Tab-separated table of C-alpha atoms and ligand atoms in Angstrom:
chain	number	residue	atom	x	y	z
Q	5	MET	CA	-103.391	168.839	128.907
Q	6	VAL	CA	-101.780	168.412	132.309
Q	7	ASP	CA	-99.774	171.310	133.628
Q	8	LEU	CA	-97.589	170.291	136.562
Q	9	SER	CA	-95.030	172.381	138.299
Q	10	VAL	CA	-91.789	171.748	140.176
Q	11	LYS	CA	-91.173	174.110	143.073
Q	12	ILE	CA	-87.666	173.885	144.441
Q	13	LYS	CA	-88.083	176.388	147.233
Q	14	GLN	CA	-84.609	177.195	148.451
Q	15	ASN	CA	-83.558	178.650	145.097
Q	16	GLU	CA	-86.929	179.674	143.687
Q	17	LYS	CA	-86.261	177.366	140.767
Q	18	ASN	CA	-89.892	176.756	139.776
Q	19	TYR	CA	-90.692	175.356	136.379
Q	20	PRO	CA	-93.694	173.944	134.548
Q	21	ILE	CA	-93.971	170.450	133.116
Q	22	ILE	CA	-96.576	170.227	130.385
Q	23	ILE	CA	-97.918	166.814	129.398
Q	24	LYS	CA	-99.940	167.088	126.203
Q	25	THR	CA	-100.676	164.707	123.352
Q	26	GLU	CA	-100.616	166.948	120.300
Q	27	LYS	CA	-99.277	167.136	116.766
Q	28	ILE	CA	-95.476	167.271	116.782
Q	29	ALA	CA	-95.583	170.375	114.567
Q	30	ASP	CA	-97.817	172.161	117.104
Q	31	LEU	CA	-95.470	171.211	119.903
Q	32	ALA	CA	-92.500	172.596	117.976
Q	33	GLU	CA	-94.326	175.887	117.496
Q	34	LYS	CA	-94.955	175.998	121.216
Q	35	PHE	CA	-91.402	175.443	122.393
Q	36	LEU	CA	-90.034	177.785	119.755
Q	37	SER	CA	-92.468	180.489	120.810
Q	38	PHE	CA	-91.019	180.062	124.296
Q	39	THR	CA	-87.679	181.178	122.849
Q	40	LYS	CA	-89.104	184.265	121.113
Q	41	ASP	CA	-86.635	187.165	121.101
Q	42	LYS	CA	-83.929	184.648	121.930
Q	43	ASN	CA	-81.406	182.802	119.860
Q	44	TYR	CA	-81.477	179.065	120.481
Q	45	LEU	CA	-79.604	175.843	119.826
Q	46	VAL	CA	-81.522	172.577	119.522
Q	47	ILE	CA	-79.639	169.391	120.351
Q	48	ILE	CA	-81.501	166.490	118.815
Q	49	SER	CA	-80.730	162.788	118.551
Q	50	LYS	CA	-80.017	161.481	115.054
Q	51	LYS	CA	-82.856	158.992	115.099
Q	52	VAL	CA	-85.389	161.544	116.356
Q	53	GLU	CA	-84.223	163.993	113.693
Q	54	LYS	CA	-84.699	161.306	111.056
Q	55	ILE	CA	-88.246	160.490	112.168
Q	56	TYR	CA	-89.497	163.924	113.258
Q	57	GLY	CA	-87.133	166.422	111.579
Q	58	LYS	CA	-89.674	167.508	108.964
Q	59	GLN	CA	-92.491	168.004	111.459
Q	60	LEU	CA	-90.252	169.838	113.890
Q	61	ASN	CA	-88.940	172.073	111.123
Q	62	ILE	CA	-85.968	173.460	113.068
Q	63	PRO	CA	-83.615	175.557	110.878
Q	64	LYS	CA	-80.356	173.713	110.119
Q	65	GLU	CA	-78.211	176.472	111.591
Q	66	ASN	CA	-79.977	176.127	114.961
Q	67	LYS	CA	-79.449	172.390	115.188
Q	68	PHE	CA	-76.787	170.061	116.548
Q	69	ILE	CA	-77.518	166.449	115.613
Q	70	LEU	CA	-76.102	164.024	118.167
Q	71	LYS	CA	-75.354	160.477	117.052
Q	72	ASP	CA	-77.217	157.772	118.954
Q	73	GLY	CA	-75.959	155.740	121.883
Q	74	GLU	CA	-74.648	156.148	125.422
Q	75	LYS	CA	-71.081	156.452	124.078
Q	76	GLU	CA	-72.021	159.841	122.565
Q	77	LYS	CA	-72.590	161.352	126.021
Q	78	ASN	CA	-68.917	162.264	126.124
Q	79	PHE	CA	-66.539	165.166	126.585
Q	80	ASN	CA	-65.766	165.386	122.880
Q	81	ASN	CA	-69.414	166.014	121.949
Q	82	TYR	CA	-69.784	168.384	124.911
Q	83	GLN	CA	-66.938	170.427	123.463
Q	84	LYS	CA	-68.386	170.326	119.935
Q	85	ILE	CA	-71.773	171.588	121.164
Q	86	ILE	CA	-70.142	174.377	123.181
Q	87	GLN	CA	-68.161	175.393	120.100
Q	88	LYS	CA	-71.323	175.474	117.991
Q	89	ALA	CA	-73.000	177.670	120.635
Q	90	LEU	CA	-69.983	180.000	120.671
Q	91	LYS	CA	-69.961	180.231	116.871
Q	92	MET	CA	-73.677	181.072	116.994
Q	93	LYS	CA	-72.798	183.770	119.550
Q	94	LEU	CA	-75.407	182.503	122.002
Q	95	THR	CA	-75.562	184.752	125.039
Q	96	ARG	CA	-76.838	184.179	128.547
Q	97	ASN	CA	-80.251	185.390	127.394
Q	98	ASP	CA	-80.534	182.594	124.849
Q	99	ALA	CA	-81.568	178.962	125.181
Q	100	ILE	CA	-80.548	175.352	124.699
Q	101	ILE	CA	-83.308	172.898	123.742
Q	102	ALA	CA	-82.874	169.118	124.123
Q	103	ILE	CA	-85.038	166.886	121.923
Q	104	GLY	CA	-84.421	163.195	122.507
Q	105	GLY	CA	-83.915	160.586	125.188
Q	106	GLY	CA	-81.863	160.735	128.363
Q	107	VAL	CA	-78.553	160.850	126.480
Q	108	VAL	CA	-79.477	164.073	124.662
Q	109	GLY	CA	-81.129	165.506	127.783
Q	110	ASP	CA	-78.146	164.817	130.043
Q	111	ILE	CA	-75.432	166.219	127.748
Q	112	SER	CA	-77.572	169.221	126.706
Q	113	GLY	CA	-78.337	170.036	130.324
Q	114	PHE	CA	-74.637	169.888	131.125
Q	115	VAL	CA	-73.910	172.252	128.224
Q	116	ALA	CA	-76.701	174.622	129.344
Q	117	SER	CA	-75.481	174.649	132.945
Q	118	THR	CA	-71.877	175.448	132.041
Q	119	TYR	CA	-72.195	177.638	128.944
Q	120	MET	CA	-71.559	181.224	130.122
Q	121	ARG	CA	-72.220	179.873	133.647
Q	122	GLY	CA	-75.733	178.840	132.709
Q	123	ILE	CA	-78.316	179.639	130.044
Q	124	ASP	CA	-81.988	178.685	129.750
Q	125	PHE	CA	-82.620	175.012	129.168
Q	126	ILE	CA	-85.757	173.430	127.665
Q	127	GLN	CA	-86.387	169.680	127.742
Q	128	VAL	CA	-88.455	167.880	125.101
Q	129	PRO	CA	-88.153	164.199	126.105
Q	130	THR	CA	-88.922	161.633	123.409
Q	131	THR	CA	-88.312	158.294	125.170
Q	132	LEU	CA	-90.449	156.858	127.958
Q	133	LEU	CA	-87.443	156.907	130.291
Q	134	ALA	CA	-86.820	160.571	129.580
Q	135	CYS	CA	-90.534	161.429	130.032
Q	136	VAL	CA	-90.867	159.740	133.425
Q	137	ASP	CA	-87.403	160.283	134.836
Q	138	SER	CA	-84.452	162.063	133.239
Q	139	SER	CA	-86.223	165.228	131.981
Q	140	VAL	CA	-87.447	166.104	135.485
Q	141	GLY	CA	-85.257	166.927	138.440
Q	142	GLY	CA	-82.220	168.625	136.949
Q	143	LYS	CA	-79.513	165.965	136.912
Q	144	THR	CA	-77.145	166.588	133.988
Q	145	ALA	CA	-74.081	164.549	133.067
Q	146	ILE	CA	-71.501	163.247	130.663
Q	147	ASP	CA	-69.631	159.938	130.935
Q	148	THR	CA	-65.870	159.429	131.273
Q	149	ASN	CA	-63.556	156.458	130.734
Q	150	PHE	CA	-63.803	155.887	134.490
Q	151	GLY	CA	-67.563	155.415	134.451
Q	152	LYS	CA	-71.009	156.764	133.633
Q	153	ASN	CA	-72.307	160.172	134.758
Q	154	LEU	CA	-69.118	161.011	136.653
Q	155	VAL	CA	-69.091	164.647	135.489
Q	156	GLY	CA	-72.262	166.678	135.819
Q	157	THR	CA	-74.338	169.295	137.576
Q	158	PHE	CA	-77.727	169.838	139.129
Q	159	TYR	CA	-79.371	172.336	136.793
Q	160	GLN	CA	-83.126	172.651	136.482
Q	161	PRO	CA	-84.758	173.265	133.090
Q	162	LYS	CA	-86.951	176.323	132.472
Q	163	ILE	CA	-89.770	174.154	131.115
Q	164	VAL	CA	-90.394	170.531	130.118
Q	165	PHE	CA	-92.708	169.649	127.206
Q	166	ILE	CA	-93.832	166.011	127.327
Q	167	ASN	CA	-95.729	164.639	124.333
Q	168	PRO	CA	-96.676	160.932	124.514
Q	169	LYS	CA	-97.070	160.931	120.686
Q	170	PHE	CA	-93.287	160.526	120.412
Q	171	LEU	CA	-93.499	157.135	122.131
Q	172	LYS	CA	-95.276	155.452	119.194
Q	173	THR	CA	-91.999	155.153	117.260
Q	174	LEU	CA	-89.789	153.910	120.105
Q	175	ASP	CA	-88.532	150.398	119.494
Q	176	GLU	CA	-89.841	147.706	121.823
Q	177	ARG	CA	-86.665	147.421	123.917
Q	178	GLN	CA	-86.423	151.176	124.460
Q	179	PHE	CA	-90.085	151.300	125.459
Q	180	LYS	CA	-89.527	148.475	127.939
Q	181	THR	CA	-86.432	150.141	129.410
Q	182	GLY	CA	-88.638	153.105	130.304
Q	183	LEU	CA	-91.208	150.721	131.760
Q	184	GLY	CA	-88.474	149.399	134.060
Q	185	GLU	CA	-88.253	152.858	135.669
Q	186	VAL	CA	-92.056	153.127	135.720
Q	187	VAL	CA	-92.358	149.851	137.639
Q	188	LYS	CA	-89.696	151.174	140.025
Q	189	TYR	CA	-91.960	154.112	140.973
Q	190	SER	CA	-94.713	151.690	141.952
Q	191	PHE	CA	-92.441	150.033	144.534
Q	192	ILE	CA	-91.308	153.346	146.051
Q	193	GLU	CA	-94.587	155.287	145.780
Q	194	LYS	CA	-95.351	155.764	149.487
Q	195	SER	CA	-91.773	156.790	150.241
Q	196	CYS	CA	-92.039	159.541	147.598
Q	197	LYS	CA	-94.274	161.384	150.112
Q	198	CYS	CA	-96.610	162.693	147.421
Q	199	GLU	CA	-99.699	164.333	148.925
Q	200	GLU	CA	-101.947	162.721	146.330
Q	201	GLU	CA	-102.554	158.979	146.519
Q	202	LEU	CA	-101.748	157.747	143.016
Q	203	ASN	CA	-101.748	153.967	143.443
Q	204	LEU	CA	-99.424	153.200	140.561
Q	205	THR	CA	-99.244	149.490	141.430
Q	206	ASN	CA	-102.994	149.138	140.751
Q	207	PHE	CA	-102.717	151.200	137.582
Q	208	LEU	CA	-99.886	148.977	136.321
Q	209	SER	CA	-101.836	145.814	137.106
Q	210	GLU	CA	-105.146	146.946	135.631
Q	211	LYS	CA	-103.873	148.763	132.558
Q	212	SER	CA	-101.001	146.521	131.495
Q	213	GLN	CA	-102.515	145.764	128.070
Q	214	ASP	CA	-103.275	149.423	127.275
Q	215	ILE	CA	-99.777	150.389	128.416
Q	216	LEU	CA	-98.123	147.692	126.312
Q	217	ASN	CA	-100.298	148.720	123.331
Q	218	ARG	CA	-99.097	152.291	123.929
Q	219	ASP	CA	-102.577	153.734	124.125
Q	220	GLU	CA	-101.937	157.495	124.181
Q	221	ARG	CA	-104.411	158.374	126.943
Q	222	THR	CA	-103.115	155.604	129.169
Q	223	LEU	CA	-99.481	156.593	128.563
Q	224	SER	CA	-100.320	160.197	129.303
Q	225	LYS	CA	-101.874	159.201	132.660
Q	226	LEU	CA	-98.952	156.871	133.404
Q	227	ILE	CA	-96.410	159.623	132.739
Q	228	GLU	CA	-98.447	162.051	134.846
Q	229	ILE	CA	-98.371	159.668	137.828
Q	230	CYS	CA	-94.617	159.048	137.549
Q	231	VAL	CA	-93.810	162.736	137.072
Q	232	LYS	CA	-95.922	163.644	140.127
Q	233	LEU	CA	-93.935	161.134	142.173
Q	234	LYS	CA	-90.603	162.410	140.875
Q	235	ILE	CA	-91.616	166.032	141.495
Q	236	SER	CA	-92.552	165.166	145.060
Q	237	VAL	CA	-89.083	163.695	145.669
Q	238	VAL	CA	-86.935	166.349	143.966
Q	239	GLU	CA	-88.872	169.206	145.556
Q	240	LYS	CA	-87.900	167.813	148.939
Q	241	ASP	CA	-84.328	166.887	148.100
Q	242	GLU	CA	-82.949	168.519	144.965
Q	243	LYS	CA	-79.341	167.412	145.393
Q	244	GLU	CA	-79.736	163.825	146.625
Q	245	SER	CA	-78.666	164.415	150.193
Q	246	GLY	CA	-81.387	162.087	151.509
Q	247	LEU	CA	-84.835	161.276	150.148
Q	248	ARG	CA	-83.811	161.397	146.462
Q	249	ARG	CA	-81.689	158.270	147.042
Q	250	ILE	CA	-84.900	156.198	146.945
Q	251	LEU	CA	-84.999	156.798	143.179
Q	252	ASN	CA	-82.003	154.458	143.046
Q	253	PHE	CA	-84.162	151.472	144.005
Q	254	GLY	CA	-82.844	148.517	141.986
Q	255	HIS	CA	-79.868	150.543	140.783
Q	256	THR	CA	-77.091	149.171	143.050
Q	257	TYR	CA	-77.265	145.667	141.602
Q	258	GLY	CA	-78.552	147.001	138.252
Q	259	HIS	CA	-75.467	149.160	137.713
Q	260	ALA	CA	-73.249	146.142	138.443
Q	261	ILE	CA	-75.104	144.181	135.719
Q	262	GLU	CA	-74.545	147.026	133.270
Q	263	LYS	CA	-70.849	147.149	134.175
Q	264	ILE	CA	-70.198	143.402	134.006
Q	265	THR	CA	-71.820	143.278	130.560
Q	266	LYS	CA	-69.970	146.443	129.448
Q	267	TYR	CA	-73.241	148.339	128.889
Q	268	LYS	CA	-73.825	146.225	125.760
Q	269	LYS	CA	-75.985	143.219	126.578
Q	270	TYR	CA	-78.854	144.724	128.562
Q	271	THR	CA	-80.619	148.076	128.532
Q	272	HIS	CA	-80.629	150.178	131.708
Q	273	GLY	CA	-84.265	149.261	132.414
Q	274	GLU	CA	-83.626	145.532	132.028
Q	275	ALA	CA	-80.722	145.769	134.466
Q	276	ILE	CA	-82.813	147.801	136.925
Q	277	VAL	CA	-85.667	145.291	136.843
Q	278	GLU	CA	-83.170	142.556	137.776
Q	279	GLY	CA	-81.777	144.886	140.448
Q	280	MET	CA	-85.268	145.286	141.914
Q	281	LYS	CA	-85.746	141.506	142.012
Q	282	PHE	CA	-82.393	141.242	143.794
Q	283	ALA	CA	-83.545	143.909	146.283
Q	284	PHE	CA	-86.784	142.023	146.982
Q	285	ASP	CA	-84.786	138.832	147.611
Q	286	LEU	CA	-82.416	140.599	149.937
Q	287	ALA	CA	-85.310	142.238	151.815
Q	288	VAL	CA	-86.964	138.845	152.403
Q	289	LYS	CA	-83.656	137.361	153.620
Q	290	LYS	CA	-83.205	140.308	155.969
Q	291	ASN	CA	-86.798	139.879	157.240
Q	292	LEU	CA	-87.813	143.347	156.109
Q	293	ILE	CA	-90.825	142.083	154.145
Q	294	ASP	CA	-92.773	138.850	153.918
Q	295	LYS	CA	-92.688	136.584	150.877
Q	296	ASN	CA	-96.243	137.577	149.827
Q	297	TYR	CA	-95.110	141.077	148.967
Q	298	LYS	CA	-92.176	139.700	146.998
Q	299	PHE	CA	-94.561	137.437	145.006
Q	300	LEU	CA	-96.917	140.356	144.359
Q	301	ALA	CA	-94.006	142.453	143.093
Q	302	GLU	CA	-92.868	139.611	140.853
Q	303	ASP	CA	-96.400	139.375	139.434
Q	304	VAL	CA	-96.410	143.076	138.507
Q	305	ILE	CA	-92.985	142.684	136.865
Q	306	LYS	CA	-94.120	139.538	134.985
Q	307	LYS	CA	-97.016	141.415	133.358
Q	308	TYR	CA	-94.492	143.495	131.422
Q	309	ASN	CA	-92.458	140.596	130.100
Q	310	PHE	CA	-89.003	142.132	130.579
Q	311	THR	CA	-85.975	140.425	129.018
Q	312	LYS	CA	-84.517	137.835	131.386
Q	313	VAL	CA	-81.088	138.706	132.774
Q	314	LYS	CA	-78.615	135.907	133.475
Q	315	LYS	CA	-77.243	135.277	136.964
Q	316	PHE	CA	-73.719	136.441	137.768
Q	317	LYS	CA	-71.292	135.288	140.445
Q	318	LEU	CA	-72.176	137.092	143.679
Q	319	THR	CA	-68.557	137.801	144.711
Q	320	LYS	CA	-67.845	139.492	141.354
Q	321	MET	CA	-71.044	141.548	141.615
Q	322	ILE	CA	-70.140	142.628	145.135
Q	323	GLU	CA	-66.733	143.787	143.885
Q	324	LEU	CA	-68.441	145.888	141.202
Q	325	MET	CA	-71.034	147.269	143.601
Q	326	GLN	CA	-68.241	148.429	145.898
Q	327	LEU	CA	-66.874	150.541	143.041
Q	328	ASP	CA	-70.201	152.319	142.561
Q	329	LYS	CA	-70.029	156.048	143.231
Q	330	LYS	CA	-72.865	155.713	145.718
Q	331	ALA	CA	-71.016	153.106	147.811
Q	332	THR	CA	-69.263	154.310	150.964
Q	333	SER	CA	-65.721	153.162	151.831
Q	334	ASN	CA	-66.460	149.560	152.822
Q	335	SER	CA	-70.150	149.058	152.705
Q	336	ILE	CA	-72.634	148.930	149.871
Q	337	VAL	CA	-75.863	150.932	150.045
Q	338	PHE	CA	-79.075	149.275	148.921
Q	339	ILE	CA	-82.539	150.774	148.743
Q	340	LEU	CA	-84.764	147.929	149.959
Q	341	PRO	CA	-88.519	147.425	150.298
Q	342	THR	CA	-89.699	147.592	153.900
Q	343	ASP	CA	-93.456	147.499	153.265
Q	344	TYR	CA	-95.896	147.812	150.352
Q	345	SER	CA	-94.602	150.611	148.038
Q	346	THR	CA	-92.227	151.710	150.790
Q	347	VAL	CA	-88.422	151.604	150.750
Q	348	ASP	CA	-85.470	152.646	152.875
Q	349	ALA	CA	-81.669	152.735	152.567
Q	350	PHE	CA	-79.523	150.005	154.154
Q	351	ASP	CA	-75.753	149.561	154.370
Q	352	PHE	CA	-74.267	146.101	153.968
Q	353	LEU	CA	-70.739	144.855	154.407
Q	354	PRO	CA	-69.719	142.404	151.673
Q	355	GLU	CA	-69.396	139.489	154.125
Q	356	GLU	CA	-72.902	140.186	155.432
Q	357	LEU	CA	-74.297	140.018	151.889
Q	358	ILE	CA	-72.525	136.736	151.200
Q	359	LYS	CA	-73.844	135.232	154.443
Q	360	LEU	CA	-77.423	136.292	153.702
Q	361	LEU	CA	-77.531	135.350	150.044
Q	362	ASN	CA	-75.497	132.161	149.818
D	423	NAD	P1	-81.310	157.226	124.785
D	423	NAD	O1	-81.316	158.665	125.023
D	423	NAD	O2	-80.027	156.587	124.396
D	423	NAD	O3	-82.406	156.894	123.694
D	423	NAD	C1	-82.569	155.570	123.260
D	423	NAD	C2	-82.678	155.460	121.750
D	423	NAD	O4	-83.997	155.812	121.375
D	423	NAD	C3	-81.756	156.379	120.975
D	423	NAD	O5	-81.251	155.688	119.875
D	423	NAD	C4	-82.681	157.497	120.520
D	423	NAD	O6	-82.277	158.156	119.371
D	423	NAD	C5	-83.946	156.740	120.294
D	423	NAD	N1	-85.153	157.537	120.376
D	423	NAD	C6	-85.404	158.588	121.190
D	423	NAD	N2	-86.642	159.011	121.035
D	423	NAD	C7	-87.213	158.233	120.080
D	423	NAD	C8	-88.493	158.166	119.508
D	423	NAD	N3	-89.476	158.970	119.901
D	423	NAD	N4	-88.725	157.247	118.558
D	423	NAD	C9	-87.735	156.401	118.167
D	423	NAD	N5	-86.513	156.393	118.690
D	423	NAD	C10	-86.255	157.299	119.649
D	423	NAD	O7	-81.824	156.394	126.057
D	423	NAD	P2	-82.769	156.764	127.278
D	423	NAD	O8	-83.164	155.472	127.831
D	423	NAD	O9	-83.811	157.745	126.915
D	423	NAD	O10	-81.800	157.513	128.290
D	423	NAD	C11	-80.700	156.869	128.891
D	423	NAD	C12	-79.786	157.921	129.457
D	423	NAD	O11	-80.498	158.670	130.440
D	423	NAD	C13	-78.555	157.385	130.154
D	423	NAD	O12	-77.445	158.106	129.723
D	423	NAD	C14	-78.807	157.642	131.636
D	423	NAD	O13	-77.621	157.852	132.355
D	423	NAD	C15	-79.654	158.880	131.578
D	423	NAD	N6	-80.532	159.102	132.719
D	423	NAD	C16	-80.520	160.317	133.309
D	423	NAD	C17	-81.336	160.585	134.378
D	423	NAD	C18	-81.372	161.945	134.983
D	423	NAD	O14	-82.022	162.133	136.020
D	423	NAD	N7	-80.727	162.923	134.389
D	423	NAD	C19	-82.193	159.580	134.879
D	423	NAD	C20	-82.205	158.341	134.248
D	423	NAD	C21	-81.356	158.105	133.175
D	424	LIG	N1	-82.897	159.126	138.143
D	424	LIG	C1	-82.562	159.361	139.495
D	424	LIG	C2	-82.663	160.773	139.906
D	424	LIG	O1	-83.111	161.617	139.152
D	424	LIG	O2	-82.270	161.097	140.991
């Protein structure tokens, strides 16, 4: 078992992150014992309920089953969950537990942060993306018709229980989407300013077969490395006023891919992988890195056989990138590689991008 801890100093919001491969039933006992003397509401994704409902054995009256898909991370479901919590008479001393991927985690966290101005929140991530990224760091959100994640809060969980056993049943595309974020950490590792040298790039190169075969020990180590990197970033910059922006490596162009394909054709991870390739190209054109590093990065990406993303017209993509909530008035912010596993933020005007890339 690995017991990590997030220490966000300014608000004393410390919480443990437990990574343990154990029987799902044992895990359920553990997180329910954490709620002893409390009432609790579990929000669980429909698919996870179908596969693990029996082993988890959560009483029906304590459960809200959320249908699957990004479109369910909406205001309507937020309201339904709040109403269920009110009917259950949950008080500020009670708890909300999220069991599922990032969709369940984000909407449940938003409920927890707003219900009675905030009640305890427990994360039990069941996708690779949720294990390595969304369950740690306290970003919560719902989507609106104007875009993804436009309404949300920063609200840290009380505890995160990560169990790599869940990842056995993820479908191949969902597993790969999480790997997209994992690969991202390898390109930003040094900028995460983690005291420990983790060398994720080597791990990804040497262990690719074990990772793709979902060997539990290897996945556990992989998650541990990524979580350590994420902890290091969010401890230094909880609310994304600076350092945390590096976690958006590959996301500027990646979000534009998701938008242009209406969030239907590619998963988030597939779009982000393409966004990282775009960032490496741009960094070479801007003379930030030499071509050797770009080739090395492409080799790491190739090992994981991500779905190929088609090319889109640059002018259209620039238009979409300008609409991104992280863009400033005129310019577009990119996180770009500047050295091995090192990145920095750069502003580009659209005409500058066209000149460099055409
Ligand atoms: P998801 O939550 O939609 O889950 C993907 C699918 O996998 C769902 O159908 C789900 O039911 C299913 N699933 C979950 N666990 C399973 C398991 N163990 N076995 C089989 N199927 C399982 O997708 P995701 O990729 O986990 O999360 C994406 C969401 O996360 C997006 O909404 C994104 O905005 C958000 N996100 C948030 C943060 C953050 O910091 N809060 C960071 C990254 C992404
Ligand atoms: N997933 C990006 C962040 O947590 O900031």
